[in-house]
């Protein structure tokens, strides 16, 4: 019977395929027409389009290069940058899908069969809108191909059409899952979550459950909700899937569990990946990850395996990763020295991402040991080799900038701090300190030798590999790689030699000739020196000349000391405010005062020592320092502050005023209002003792001077900045650049370009600082806490603040006789001032006041009032630190 049926179907297929459009009326919905359209669509048009689509997917996956330092994307084809390689394949698939829809769609109803009128299946079949079974597949193929052309919203339109036309059918679920995936890739996460919730019901077809789990896991991972992704990934693993996809999901589960601190489960998943014979790169990174979570006897076995892998010629290009894995193992064993040695070997064999990851790891080790200077070069490497999308990149960038600045201060200080530290040590401490320095130098030499040796081995292995690739009949000099390798070996042994015959003998003769010439020159030099000495003895300087020489020497010494003192002070501030290592900050402040007492920074030093001692719980030192400050600098602002019970508030306000005036001056500088800049810089230099922004202020002053007076010579000011404020690397770079242009006689743009460059750097620094603040504290919803109402005033609108304060006070007095409100203004940032109405016991009371305030209509009289907020006291303090409403607006919209 099956055989007869097969023959019957074959005959029908042959009959249909042999019929032409002239013999069949294809506009009718007959059995023959349906069979023709279905068959042609499926085995001809759709097949070709689907094959092209599959080839495109394969091209995308082939181009994929996974970043194993982060949680892998769930979809191997999930990197948008790779979609361009499949553009032509996807376009062809769309063309074929369109052909099915336009030429082979059957919408006409078939002839009515009265015999089947009572059959519900017949009625359902006859009432359907489309009678070609391949049309829905064509729409799905079109939607997926559009998705892989990176046209996510357009693909959602196609899939939405499928959901409308095929509601209640299985394909409705598949189309919605693709809509969810398109929303995720487009970044519309709220919409994606709604779709996933919609399809997650009891009717979800079994064949789509795995796809649902994978899309849901992808959504959770992209949202950063890693623990929530685990159940979906585990459910997906329970169903049958290709081996490479299962390996990928297990690797992701290992990464997630490792991030959650569940090292045992992470170990099991990585081990499972290795046992499943994955691609070589995935196996290598699984072994690296194992080194980060393993303990006990596995450690020693892993070291043996990794060392064996280092000797395998096929691992030449992976040596950086292998050394990194060895570093991880030694780090888990708390063998910091061996860990750093292997990490440095890893850097020698790495580039780009791996180099960035390794250098970040070394930098963090030094930072954890409070060796900030040691971390500087590694944070710099990490910043240069990692992308901005890398996790915690902002912190890496910030630490790189901070330590680079700190290093510049120590460069100016030279050996003065080291000598001071040694002078404070006992004999035993000195011996220990010097022994450690000597050991560090020895270790540095050893690690450099290891790196050189490892590089040499790598070159030999590469040469061996190149030799194998070269056929036996090819001449040596036809192989460029071998020739280049030979050159490197020659230069290592002999140096850069001239390309001449008998070079060994010629070079030897030249050396002898040079040596003879140097001997003659030495004799002549000695005779000249003797002659000059006799002439100097014969001549006598006048008293005025000697005094002038001595004065100049003293002036140069004072200038040098001032530069060193500034470097000490700014380094201490760097420790205190940027790194927040109070012990090191206190140590430097005290060292500065001990070596350079009664310097211009002494009042600042004393006050800093006083505050830090209190912060560290050393109240005795704090009181001693306070007494010194009051007795030696009784007329200083700090002395006045320390005798006031609100000392800390006064200091904070003073610093805020200084910073705000600087911000306003900088804004004027960017706008080119140079006369106002000069007025403000004079005020900044004379009315405030804070010198943390002095270099930037002097640079603005110099550039504004040149802009207002074309004949002014600003070179002395720029040279002063380059020499005496070298610790501010940004300012020094700008000063040196302008001096270079002036030296070449070039006309320089002192306004726009210089201002914009400084503005960009300042904005970047401000963004990093906000990120640091938000890592430590967040806005909190506390409706029962004390609240303020703040009015945001746009400074450019010139609001009459006195009149506004009068109007609000009058409103409060007439409306709220029993309530006491404090009114004040604070400069918020360069653009805005805040009016603060203080006195609400909770949020509800503040909102009620706001409604009454709005009803009164005061706000209508002031165009410069941009917005008003009801904000808790704690949130207001955080807002003042951030100096922007961007983050608070996001928080406020949720509450």
Coordinates of N, CA and C in Angstrom, one line a residue, residues 6 43 86 109 117 150 154 178 184 230 303-304 350 357 387 415 455 476 528 540 634 804 806-807 844 857 888:
X6 N 3.0 6.1 -2.9 CA 4.2 6.8 -3.4 C 4.1 7.0 -4.9
X43 N 9.9 23.8 -3.1 CA 11.1 23.1 -3.6 C 11.9 24.0 -4.6
X86 N 26.8 39.4 5.4 CA 25.7 38.6 4.9 C 24.6 39.4 4.2
X109 N -11.2 31.8 -2.7 CA -11.9 30.7 -2.1 C -12.1 29.6 -3.1
X117 N -20.4 20.5 4.2 CA -20.8 21.8 4.9 C -20.9 21.6 6.4
X150 N 20.2 44.2 9.9 CA 20.3 45.1 11.0 C 19.2 46.2 11.0
X154 N 12.1 47.4 11.1 CA 11.5 46.9 9.9 C 11.1 45.4 10.0
X178 N 10.5 36.2 17.7 CA 11.4 37.0 16.9 C 11.2 38.5 17.1
X184 N 15.0 43.4 21.6 CA 16.2 43.4 22.5 C 17.4 44.0 21.7
X230 N 20.0 32.3 34.7 CA 20.4 30.9 34.9 C 19.3 29.9 34.7
X303 N 49.0 23.9 36.5 CA 50.3 24.5 36.2 C 51.1 23.6 35.3
X304 N 51.1 22.3 35.5 CA 51.8 21.4 34.6 C 51.3 21.4 33.2
X350 N 51.0 39.6 24.3 CA 49.6 39.9 24.0 C 49.5 41.2 23.3
X357 N 43.3 43.4 29.3 CA 42.8 42.6 30.5 C 44.0 42.3 31.4
X387 N 38.1 48.8 25.3 CA 37.2 49.8 24.7 C 36.3 50.4 25.8
X415 N 64.2 62.8 44.2 CA 64.6 62.0 45.3 C 64.4 62.6 46.7
X455 N 60.7 35.7 24.4 CA 60.6 36.3 23.1 C 61.5 35.6 22.1
X476 N 66.0 30.4 0.5 CA 65.9 31.1 1.8 C 65.3 32.5 1.6
X528 N 93.0 73.3 27.3 CA 92.1 74.4 27.2 C 91.5 74.8 28.6
X540 N 89.2 89.4 38.1 CA 88.4 89.5 39.3 C 87.0 90.0 39.0
X634 N 47.6 82.9 62.9 CA 46.4 83.3 63.6 C 45.5 84.2 62.7
X804 N 12.4 87.7 43.9 CA 11.8 86.4 44.0 C 11.8 85.9 45.5
X806 N 11.6 87.9 48.1 CA 10.5 88.6 48.8 C 9.2 88.1 48.5
X807 N 8.9 87.7 47.2 CA 7.6 87.2 46.8 C 7.3 85.9 47.5
X844 N 5.0 64.2 51.3 CA 3.6 64.6 51.1 C 3.4 66.1 51.4
X857 N 0.5 81.3 41.6 CA 0.9 82.0 40.3 C 2.2 82.7 40.4
X888 N 19.3 62.4 38.5 CA 18.2 62.6 39.4 C 16.9 62.5 38.6

